[in-house]
Coordinates of C-alpha atoms in Angstrom, one line a residue:
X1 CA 119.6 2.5 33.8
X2 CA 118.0 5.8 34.3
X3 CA 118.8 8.8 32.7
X4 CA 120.1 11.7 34.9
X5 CA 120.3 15.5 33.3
X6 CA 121.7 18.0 35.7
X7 CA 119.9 21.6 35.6
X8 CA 122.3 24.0 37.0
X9 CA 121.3 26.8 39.4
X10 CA 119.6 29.6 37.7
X11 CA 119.5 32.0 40.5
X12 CA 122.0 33.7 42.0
X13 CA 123.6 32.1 46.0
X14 CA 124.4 34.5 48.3
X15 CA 127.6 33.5 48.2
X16 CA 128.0 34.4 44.1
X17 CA 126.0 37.9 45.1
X18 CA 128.0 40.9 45.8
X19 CA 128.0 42.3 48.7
X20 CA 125.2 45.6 48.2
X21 CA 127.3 48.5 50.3
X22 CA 125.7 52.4 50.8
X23 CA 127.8 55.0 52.0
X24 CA 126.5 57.6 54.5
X25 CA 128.6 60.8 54.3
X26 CA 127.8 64.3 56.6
X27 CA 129.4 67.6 57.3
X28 CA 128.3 69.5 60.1
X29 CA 128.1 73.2 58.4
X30 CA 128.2 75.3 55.3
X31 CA 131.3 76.1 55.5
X32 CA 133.6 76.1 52.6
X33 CA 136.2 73.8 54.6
X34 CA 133.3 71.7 55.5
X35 CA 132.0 71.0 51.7
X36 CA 135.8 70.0 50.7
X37 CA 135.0 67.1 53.1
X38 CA 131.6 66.2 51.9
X39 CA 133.5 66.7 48.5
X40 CA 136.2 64.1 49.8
X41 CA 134.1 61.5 51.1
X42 CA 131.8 61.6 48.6
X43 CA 134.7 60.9 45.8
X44 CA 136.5 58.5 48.2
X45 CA 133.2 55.8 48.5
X46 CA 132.7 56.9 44.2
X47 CA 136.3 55.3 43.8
X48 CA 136.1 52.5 46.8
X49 CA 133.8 50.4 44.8
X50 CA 134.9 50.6 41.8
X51 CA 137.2 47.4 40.9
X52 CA 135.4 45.5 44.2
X53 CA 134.9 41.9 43.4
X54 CA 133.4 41.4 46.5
X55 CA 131.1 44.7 47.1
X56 CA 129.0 47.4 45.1
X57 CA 128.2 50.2 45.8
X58 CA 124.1 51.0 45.5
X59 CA 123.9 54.6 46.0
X60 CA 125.7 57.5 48.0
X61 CA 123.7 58.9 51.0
X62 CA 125.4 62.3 52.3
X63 CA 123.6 65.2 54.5
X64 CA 125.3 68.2 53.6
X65 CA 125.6 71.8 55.7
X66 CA 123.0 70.6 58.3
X67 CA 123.4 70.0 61.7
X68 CA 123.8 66.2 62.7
X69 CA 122.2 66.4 65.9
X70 CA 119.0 65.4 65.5
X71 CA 117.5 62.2 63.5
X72 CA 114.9 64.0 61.8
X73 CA 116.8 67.1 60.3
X74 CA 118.9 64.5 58.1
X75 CA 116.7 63.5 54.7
X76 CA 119.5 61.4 53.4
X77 CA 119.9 59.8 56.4
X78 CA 116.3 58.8 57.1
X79 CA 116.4 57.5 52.9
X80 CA 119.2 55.3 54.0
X81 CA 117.4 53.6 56.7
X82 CA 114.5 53.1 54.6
X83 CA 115.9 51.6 52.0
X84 CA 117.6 49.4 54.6
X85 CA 114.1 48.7 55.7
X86 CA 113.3 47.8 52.0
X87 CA 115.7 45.3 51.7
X88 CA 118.1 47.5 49.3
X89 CA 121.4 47.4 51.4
X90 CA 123.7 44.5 52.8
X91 CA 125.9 47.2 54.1
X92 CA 126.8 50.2 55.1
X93 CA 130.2 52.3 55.4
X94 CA 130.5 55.6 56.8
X95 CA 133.7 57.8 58.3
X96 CA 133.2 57.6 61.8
X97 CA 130.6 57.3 64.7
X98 CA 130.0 61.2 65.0
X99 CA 129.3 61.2 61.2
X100 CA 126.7 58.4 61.9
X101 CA 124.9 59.8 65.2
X102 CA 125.8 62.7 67.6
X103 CA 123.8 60.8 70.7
X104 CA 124.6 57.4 71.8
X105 CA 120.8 56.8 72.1
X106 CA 119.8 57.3 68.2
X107 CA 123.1 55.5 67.2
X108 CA 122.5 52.4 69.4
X109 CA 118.8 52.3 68.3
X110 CA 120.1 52.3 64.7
X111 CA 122.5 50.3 65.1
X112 CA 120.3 47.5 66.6
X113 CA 117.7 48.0 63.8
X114 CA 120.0 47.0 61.3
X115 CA 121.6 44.7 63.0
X116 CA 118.1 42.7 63.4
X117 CA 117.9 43.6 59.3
X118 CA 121.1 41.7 58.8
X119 CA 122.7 45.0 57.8
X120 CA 126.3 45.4 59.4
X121 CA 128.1 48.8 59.4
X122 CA 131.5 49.2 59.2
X123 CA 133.1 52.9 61.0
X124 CA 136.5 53.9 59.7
X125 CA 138.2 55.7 61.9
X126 CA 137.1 53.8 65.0
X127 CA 137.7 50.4 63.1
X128 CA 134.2 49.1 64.7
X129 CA 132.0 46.6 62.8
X130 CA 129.0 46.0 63.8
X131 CA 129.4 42.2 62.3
X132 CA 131.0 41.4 65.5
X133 CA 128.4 41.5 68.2
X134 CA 131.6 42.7 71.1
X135 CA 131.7 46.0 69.5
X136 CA 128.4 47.0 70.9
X137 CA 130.0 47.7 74.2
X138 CA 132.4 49.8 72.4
X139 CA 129.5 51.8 70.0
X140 CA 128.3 52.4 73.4
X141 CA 131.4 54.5 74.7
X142 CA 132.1 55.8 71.6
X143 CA 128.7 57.4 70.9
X144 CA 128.8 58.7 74.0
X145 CA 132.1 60.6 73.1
X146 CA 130.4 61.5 69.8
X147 CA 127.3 63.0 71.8
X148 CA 129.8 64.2 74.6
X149 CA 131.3 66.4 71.6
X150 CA 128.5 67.6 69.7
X151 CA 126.6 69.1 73.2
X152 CA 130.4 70.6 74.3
X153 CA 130.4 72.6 70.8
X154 CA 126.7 73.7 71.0
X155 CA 127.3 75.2 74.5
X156 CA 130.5 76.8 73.0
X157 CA 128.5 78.5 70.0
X158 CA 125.5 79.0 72.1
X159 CA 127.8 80.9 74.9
X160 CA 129.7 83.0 71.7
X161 CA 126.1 83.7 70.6
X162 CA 124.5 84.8 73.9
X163 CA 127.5 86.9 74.8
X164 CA 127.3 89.0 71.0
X165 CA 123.6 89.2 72.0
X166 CA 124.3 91.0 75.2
X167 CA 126.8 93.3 73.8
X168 CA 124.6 94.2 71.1
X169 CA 127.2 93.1 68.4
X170 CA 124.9 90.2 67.1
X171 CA 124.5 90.1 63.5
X172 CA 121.3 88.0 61.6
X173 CA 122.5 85.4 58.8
X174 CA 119.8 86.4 56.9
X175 CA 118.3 90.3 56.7
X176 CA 114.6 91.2 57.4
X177 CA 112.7 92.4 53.9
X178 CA 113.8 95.6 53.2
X179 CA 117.3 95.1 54.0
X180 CA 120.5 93.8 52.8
X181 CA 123.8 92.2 53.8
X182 CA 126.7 94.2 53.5
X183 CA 130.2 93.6 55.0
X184 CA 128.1 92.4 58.1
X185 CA 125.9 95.3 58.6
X186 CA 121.8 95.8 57.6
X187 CA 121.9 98.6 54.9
X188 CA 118.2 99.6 53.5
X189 CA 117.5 98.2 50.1
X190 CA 115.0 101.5 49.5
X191 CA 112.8 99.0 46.3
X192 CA 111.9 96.8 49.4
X193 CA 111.4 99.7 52.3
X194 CA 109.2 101.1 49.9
X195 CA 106.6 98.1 50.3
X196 CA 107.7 98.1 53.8
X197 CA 106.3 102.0 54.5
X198 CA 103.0 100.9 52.5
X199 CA 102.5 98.1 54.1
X200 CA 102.3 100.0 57.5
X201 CA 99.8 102.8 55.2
X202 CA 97.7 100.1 54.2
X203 CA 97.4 98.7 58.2
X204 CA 96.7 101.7 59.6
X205 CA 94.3 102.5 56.9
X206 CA 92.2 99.7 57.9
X207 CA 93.3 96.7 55.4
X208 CA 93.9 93.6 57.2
X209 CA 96.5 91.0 57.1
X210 CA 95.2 88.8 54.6
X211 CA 94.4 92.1 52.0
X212 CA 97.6 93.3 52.5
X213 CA 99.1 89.9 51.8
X214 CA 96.4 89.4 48.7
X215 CA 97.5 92.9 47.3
X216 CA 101.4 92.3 47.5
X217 CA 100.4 88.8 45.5
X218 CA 99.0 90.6 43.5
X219 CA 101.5 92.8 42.4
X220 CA 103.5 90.4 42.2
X221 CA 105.6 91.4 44.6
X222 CA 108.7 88.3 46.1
X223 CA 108.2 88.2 50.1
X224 CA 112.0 87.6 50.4
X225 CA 114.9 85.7 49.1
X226 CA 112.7 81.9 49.2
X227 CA 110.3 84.3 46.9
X228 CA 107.1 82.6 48.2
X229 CA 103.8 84.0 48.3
X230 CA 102.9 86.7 51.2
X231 CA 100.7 85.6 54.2
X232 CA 99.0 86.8 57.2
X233 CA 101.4 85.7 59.4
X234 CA 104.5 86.8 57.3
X235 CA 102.4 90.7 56.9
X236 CA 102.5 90.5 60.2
X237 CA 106.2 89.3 61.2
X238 CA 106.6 92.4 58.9
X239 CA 104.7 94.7 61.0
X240 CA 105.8 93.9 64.4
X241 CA 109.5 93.9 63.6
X242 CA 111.2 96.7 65.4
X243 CA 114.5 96.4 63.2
X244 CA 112.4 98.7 60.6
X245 CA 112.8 101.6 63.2
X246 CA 116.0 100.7 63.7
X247 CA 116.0 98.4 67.0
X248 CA 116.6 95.3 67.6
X249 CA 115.0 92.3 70.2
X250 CA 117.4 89.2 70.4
X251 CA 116.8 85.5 71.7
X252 CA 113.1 85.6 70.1
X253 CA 113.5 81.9 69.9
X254 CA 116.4 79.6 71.3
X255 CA 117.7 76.0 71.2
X256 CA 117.7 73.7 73.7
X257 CA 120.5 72.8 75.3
X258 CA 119.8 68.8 75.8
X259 CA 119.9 66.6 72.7
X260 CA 117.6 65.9 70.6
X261 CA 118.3 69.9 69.9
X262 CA 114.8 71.8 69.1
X263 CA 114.3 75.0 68.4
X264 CA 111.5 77.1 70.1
X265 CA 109.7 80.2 70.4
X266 CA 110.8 82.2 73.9
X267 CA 107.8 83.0 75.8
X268 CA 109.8 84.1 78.9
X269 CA 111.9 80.9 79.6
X270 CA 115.0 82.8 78.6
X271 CA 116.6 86.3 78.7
X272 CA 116.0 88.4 75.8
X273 CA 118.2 91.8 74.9
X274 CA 116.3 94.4 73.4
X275 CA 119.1 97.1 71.5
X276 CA 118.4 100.5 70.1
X277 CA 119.7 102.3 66.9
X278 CA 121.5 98.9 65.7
X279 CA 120.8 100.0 62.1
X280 CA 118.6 102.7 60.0
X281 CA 115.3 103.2 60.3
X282 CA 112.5 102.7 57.2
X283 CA 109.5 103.5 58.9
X284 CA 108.7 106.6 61.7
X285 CA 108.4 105.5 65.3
X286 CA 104.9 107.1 66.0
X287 CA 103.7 105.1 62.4
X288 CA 105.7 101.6 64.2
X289 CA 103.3 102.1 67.7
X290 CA 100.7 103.2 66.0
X291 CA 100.5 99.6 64.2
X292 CA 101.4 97.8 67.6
X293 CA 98.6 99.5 69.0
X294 CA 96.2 98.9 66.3
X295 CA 96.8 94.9 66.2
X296 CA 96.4 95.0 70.0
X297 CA 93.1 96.3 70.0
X298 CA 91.9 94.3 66.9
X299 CA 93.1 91.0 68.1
X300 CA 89.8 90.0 70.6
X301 CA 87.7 92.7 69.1
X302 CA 84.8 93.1 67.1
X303 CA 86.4 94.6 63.9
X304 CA 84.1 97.5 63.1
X305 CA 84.8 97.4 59.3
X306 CA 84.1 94.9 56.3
X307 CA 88.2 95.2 54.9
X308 CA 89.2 91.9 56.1
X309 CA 86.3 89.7 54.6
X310 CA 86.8 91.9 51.3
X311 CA 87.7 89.3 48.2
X312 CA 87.8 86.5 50.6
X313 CA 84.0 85.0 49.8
X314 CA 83.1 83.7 46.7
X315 CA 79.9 81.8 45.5
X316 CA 80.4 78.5 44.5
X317 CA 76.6 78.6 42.2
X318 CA 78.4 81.3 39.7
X319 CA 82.1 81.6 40.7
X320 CA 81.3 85.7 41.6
X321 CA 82.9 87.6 44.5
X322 CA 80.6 88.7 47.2
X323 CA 80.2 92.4 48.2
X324 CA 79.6 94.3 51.4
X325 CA 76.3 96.2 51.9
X326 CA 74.9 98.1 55.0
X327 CA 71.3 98.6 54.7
X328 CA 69.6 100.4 57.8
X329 CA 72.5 99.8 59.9
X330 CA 72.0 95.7 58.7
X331 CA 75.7 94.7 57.9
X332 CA 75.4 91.9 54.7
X333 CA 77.2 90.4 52.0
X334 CA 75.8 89.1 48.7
X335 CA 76.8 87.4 45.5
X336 CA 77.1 90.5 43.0
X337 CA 75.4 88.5 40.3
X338 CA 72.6 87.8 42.4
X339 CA 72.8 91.8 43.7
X340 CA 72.1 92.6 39.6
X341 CA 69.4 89.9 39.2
X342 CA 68.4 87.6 41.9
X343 CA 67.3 84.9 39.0
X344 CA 71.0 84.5 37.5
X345 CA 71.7 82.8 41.2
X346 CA 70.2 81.8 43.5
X347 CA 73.1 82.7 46.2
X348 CA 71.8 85.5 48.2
X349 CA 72.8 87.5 51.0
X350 CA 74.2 86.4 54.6
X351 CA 74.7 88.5 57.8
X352 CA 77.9 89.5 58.6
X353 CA 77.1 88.5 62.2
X354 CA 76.2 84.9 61.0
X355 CA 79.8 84.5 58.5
X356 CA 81.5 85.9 62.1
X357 CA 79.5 83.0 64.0
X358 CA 80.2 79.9 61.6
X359 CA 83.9 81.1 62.0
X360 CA 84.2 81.1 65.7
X361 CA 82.1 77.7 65.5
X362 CA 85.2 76.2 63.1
X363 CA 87.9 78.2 65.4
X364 CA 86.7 76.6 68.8
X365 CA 86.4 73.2 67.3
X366 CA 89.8 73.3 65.8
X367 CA 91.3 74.1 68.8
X368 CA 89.7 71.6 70.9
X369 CA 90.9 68.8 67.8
X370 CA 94.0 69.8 65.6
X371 CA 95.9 67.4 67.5
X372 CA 94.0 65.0 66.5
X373 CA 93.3 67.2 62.8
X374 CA 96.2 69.0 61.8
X375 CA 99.1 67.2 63.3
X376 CA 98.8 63.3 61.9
X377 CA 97.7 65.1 58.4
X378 CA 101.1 66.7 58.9
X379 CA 103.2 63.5 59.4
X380 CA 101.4 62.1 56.8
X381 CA 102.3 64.5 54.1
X382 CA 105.9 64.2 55.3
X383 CA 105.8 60.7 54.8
X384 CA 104.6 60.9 51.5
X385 CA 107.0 63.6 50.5
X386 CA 110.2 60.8 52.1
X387 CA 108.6 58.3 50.5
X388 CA 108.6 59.9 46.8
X389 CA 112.1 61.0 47.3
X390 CA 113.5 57.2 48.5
X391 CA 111.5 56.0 44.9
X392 CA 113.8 58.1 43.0
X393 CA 116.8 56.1 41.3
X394 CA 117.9 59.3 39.6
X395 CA 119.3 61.1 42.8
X396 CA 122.6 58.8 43.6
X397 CA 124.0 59.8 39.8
X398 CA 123.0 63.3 40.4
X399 CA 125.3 63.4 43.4
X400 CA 128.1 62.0 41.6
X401 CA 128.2 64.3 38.6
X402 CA 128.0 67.2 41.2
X403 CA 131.1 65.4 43.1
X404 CA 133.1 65.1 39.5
X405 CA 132.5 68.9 38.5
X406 CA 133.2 70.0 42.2
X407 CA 136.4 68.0 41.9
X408 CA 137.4 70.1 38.3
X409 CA 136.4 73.3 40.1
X410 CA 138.9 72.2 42.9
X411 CA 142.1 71.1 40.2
X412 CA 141.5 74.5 38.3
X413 CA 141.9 76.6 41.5
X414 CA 145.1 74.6 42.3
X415 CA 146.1 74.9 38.5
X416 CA 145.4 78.9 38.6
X417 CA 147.1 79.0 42.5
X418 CA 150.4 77.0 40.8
X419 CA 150.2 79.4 38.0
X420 CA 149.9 77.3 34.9
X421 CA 146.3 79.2 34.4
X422 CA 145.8 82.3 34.1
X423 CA 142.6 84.1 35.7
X424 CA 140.9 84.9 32.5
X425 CA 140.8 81.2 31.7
X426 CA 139.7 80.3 35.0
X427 CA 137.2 82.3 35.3
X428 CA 135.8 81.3 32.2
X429 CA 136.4 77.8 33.1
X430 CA 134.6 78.0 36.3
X431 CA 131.7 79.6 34.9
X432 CA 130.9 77.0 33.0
X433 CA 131.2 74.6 36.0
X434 CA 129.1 76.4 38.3
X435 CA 126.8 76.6 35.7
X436 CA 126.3 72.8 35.2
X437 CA 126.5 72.3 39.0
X438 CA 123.2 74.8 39.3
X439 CA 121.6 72.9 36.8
X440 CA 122.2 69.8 38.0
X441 CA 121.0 70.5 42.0
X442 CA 118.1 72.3 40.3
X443 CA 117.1 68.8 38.3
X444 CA 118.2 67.0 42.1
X445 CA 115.7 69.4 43.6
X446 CA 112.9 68.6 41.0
X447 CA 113.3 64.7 42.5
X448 CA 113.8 65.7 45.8
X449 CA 111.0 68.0 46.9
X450 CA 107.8 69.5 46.0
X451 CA 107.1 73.1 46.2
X452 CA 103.5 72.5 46.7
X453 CA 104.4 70.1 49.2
X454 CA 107.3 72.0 50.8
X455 CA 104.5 75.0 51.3
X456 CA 101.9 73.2 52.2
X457 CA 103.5 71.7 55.2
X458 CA 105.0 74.9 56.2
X459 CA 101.4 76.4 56.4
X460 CA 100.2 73.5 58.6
X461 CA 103.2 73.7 60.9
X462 CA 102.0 77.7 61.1
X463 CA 98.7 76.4 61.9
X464 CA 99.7 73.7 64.6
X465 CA 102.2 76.9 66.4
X466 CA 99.2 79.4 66.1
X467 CA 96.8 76.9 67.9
X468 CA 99.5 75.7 70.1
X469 CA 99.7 79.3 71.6
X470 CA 96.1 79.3 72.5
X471 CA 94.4 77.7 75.3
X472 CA 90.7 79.6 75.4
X473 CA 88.0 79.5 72.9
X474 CA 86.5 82.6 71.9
X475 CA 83.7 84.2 71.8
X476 CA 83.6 87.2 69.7
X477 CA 85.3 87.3 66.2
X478 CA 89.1 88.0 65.9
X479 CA 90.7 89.4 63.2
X480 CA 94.6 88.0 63.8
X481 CA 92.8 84.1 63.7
X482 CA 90.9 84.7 60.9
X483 CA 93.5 86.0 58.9
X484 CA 96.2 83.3 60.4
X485 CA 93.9 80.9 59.3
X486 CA 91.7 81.2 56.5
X487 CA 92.7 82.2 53.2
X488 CA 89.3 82.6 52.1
X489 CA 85.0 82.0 52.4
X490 CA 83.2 79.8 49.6
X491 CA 79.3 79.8 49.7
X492 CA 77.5 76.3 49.3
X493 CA 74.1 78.0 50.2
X494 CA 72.4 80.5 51.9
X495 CA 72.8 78.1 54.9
X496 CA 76.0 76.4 54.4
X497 CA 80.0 77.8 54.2
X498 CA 82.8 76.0 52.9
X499 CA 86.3 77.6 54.8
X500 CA 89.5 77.1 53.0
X501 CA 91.9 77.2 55.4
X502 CA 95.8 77.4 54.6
X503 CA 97.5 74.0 54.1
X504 CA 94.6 73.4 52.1
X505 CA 92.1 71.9 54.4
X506 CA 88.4 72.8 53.8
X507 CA 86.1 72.1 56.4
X508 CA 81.9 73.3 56.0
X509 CA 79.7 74.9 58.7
X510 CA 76.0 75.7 58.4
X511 CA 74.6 78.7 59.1
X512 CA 72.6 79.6 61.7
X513 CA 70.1 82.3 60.9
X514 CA 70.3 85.4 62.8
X515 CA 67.4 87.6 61.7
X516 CA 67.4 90.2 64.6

């Protein structure tokens, strides 16, 4: 009789596999009342899990002091449903419909997605799971009251906004360079209007955009609270600002009014309210026109001086800067090692007419092609910058030992509010908290972003708006789109120049000989 040996199952049925549950928490502001939820709902999914025999919990996903109306201002969210994509989550378990989506459009296309994934999603408050294929009609209704909700308190804000604008009682969250926040009101913070005032010296002197920028690098000087480096574009925010002589222009920019909700530029679409003496003045008004007037007449204009190509070419055969020379009224730069001795490089002098040429060259074909240039390289960098952050198993602990630390910070206040602390011992006790806590989102920030990255996207999305605003080639140099543009000239050859343009692109054009 033949021998039978029975090999029990070594891998794991889906029915002996727990369940794999994410949680997807949001607030809808900054608020302090608003970060006690996200506080809340964080701890509540930490704790739901814990005994499960049926469920674990794989990681926390929670947007916090954002708005929730659109898909792609929500990181954690768009981590959750790639790792859904991946195959990392069974399920998911979130507060309520308007936590999940603010339109019924994203939150049905979602929904559907996951469904498709096998992923079911239960919501709390409205008792929905997606599980049962009948609650679609009622997702439906209910993200349209979600969506209803979120467009009724935008128009509220935007209508409380709008009338402070027209009353001139408006107030910035965040206060130009050269002024601070106090009790609501812009006070001058003299260390920063001192830049300010040289800043307008230098323009009016004849230093471009890009110099001013490269000398404010240079001294080392932080552009603002994000303390990143100065740029053309953020010399020149500086310089057509009217709150430095003490007026103010509202509604530069306004959100629209249907969801998704984007924010753009006004060019006229709506009303803007232009108020005088709103707060003091750090530069004269005849120095303020005097710099409008100036980057008028630049802007489309043959600039009749060498300050804005100044430290901005170098030769690539010996690493040297070149230098200006005007030789019987022939405008040229040249390496200055080939300028001491022509045989230490072979680099030697190019037209300032023919640099001006290869630039307009680069500028008319990169506005004919940076949709097709600048804006896929752009969604690819995002991608790679989501993609980096999804790989990162670190991120779901970080967030719950910044949960437990916020939840000591909150049992001391009610310990010190009871009176069984007193406020020596809180304050010391706090310290120490907050302390950890900035440690800790400093280490979350380390997996969750680049700085190169995060400034190197901003650049191209400066880029993309600056050539979005034009819709004519030109023919004759600018100044304001070289200096929005380039951040400086390398020399191959005496016939070929390498641009580095912000964002990091590089793109070469040959020169064209101009010997007239």
């Amino acid at each position: 009789m033949p021998t039978v040996t029975i090999i029990k199952p070594t891998i794991e049925t889906e029915a002996d596999r727990k369940i794999r549950a994410a949680a997807y928490c949001r607030v809808s502001s900054s608020s302090d009342d608003q970060i006690n939820s996200y506080m809340a709902q964080m701890t509540y999914y930490t704790h739901k899990f814990e005994n499960s025999e049926t469920e674990t919990l794989v990681d926390l996903y929670a947007d916090e002091g954002i708005s929730g109306t659109r898909e792609d201002k929500r990181p954690e969210f768009q981590r959750l449903i790639k790792d859904c994509r991946k195959g990392k989550i069974d399920r998911i378990y979130t507060k309520s419909i308007s936590r999940f989506a603010r339109n019924t459009r994203d939150c049905l296309k979602n929904v559907r997605e996951l469904k498709a994934l096998g992923i079911t999603i239960f919501f709390e408050k409205e008792n929905i799971d997606t599980a049962n294929i009948a609650d679609e009609m009622m997702i439906t209704i209910m993200g349209g009251l979600a969506q209803e909700e979120s467009t009724s308190i935008s128009q509220n804000v935007r209508w409380s906004i709008q009338k402070r604008m027209q009353n001139g009682t408006y107030r910035n969250s965040t206060p130009p360079f050269g002024f601070r926040n106090e009790d609501g009101k812009l006070v001058v913070d003299e260390d920063q209007a001192e830049i300010v005032r040289q800043m307008f010296e230098w323009y009016i002197s004849g230093y471009g955009l890009r110099r001013i920028a490269d000398m404010l690098n240079e001294m080392n000087i932080p552009s603002g609270q994000r303390c990143v480096p100065w740029q053309a574009k953020t010399v020149q925010y500086v310089l057509k600002n009217e709150r430095y002589i003490g007026n103010a222009l509202y509604q530069k920019s306004y959100i629209t009014e249907t969801l998704p909700h984007i924010k753009k530029k006004n060019y006229g679409e709506k009303s803007q309210y232009y108020v005088t003496e709103v707060n003091d003045s750090i530069v004269e008004k005849t120095i303020f026109d005097t710099a409008q007037e100036l980057m008028r007449s630049r802007n489309g204009k043959h600039i009749d001086n060498h300050l804005i190509l100044s430290k901005r070419i170098y030769c690539q055969k010996c690493g040297a800067t070149y230098k200006f020379k005007n030789c019987n009224g022939k405008r040229y730069w040249t390496c200055r090692t080939h300028d001491i001795k022509a045989n230490l490089c072979e680099n030697g002098w190019i037209l300032e007419s023919d640099i001006y040429a290869a630039f307009i060259r680069l500028y008319n074909k990169l506005l004919y092609n940076y949709k097709q240039i600048l804006v896929p390289l752009q969604a690819a960098l995002q991608e790679l910058k989501i993609r980096r952050f999804n790989g990162n198993s670190n991120v779901m602990n970080i967030h719950k030992d910044i949960v437990k630390l916020r939840e000591q910070t909150h049992v001391l206040a009610m310990l010190k509010t009871k009176g069984f602390l007193d406020n020596a011992k809180y304050l010391e006790q706090t310290k120490e908290l907050t302390a950890k806590i900035n440690r800790l989102q400093s280490e979350l920030k380390k997996h969750t972003r680049s700085d190169d990255e995060d400034e190197m996207l901003e650049q191209l999305e400066m880029m993309i708006d600056f050539f979005e605003k034009r819709d004519t080639p030109i023919n004759e140099f600018e100044e304001l789109a070289f200096e929005n543009i380039v951040e400086k000239i390398v020399v191959v050859n005496p016939n070929e120049l390498e641009f580095h343009l912000i964002g990091g692109l590089k793109f070469t054009e040959k020169i064209y000989r101009n010997m007239s």
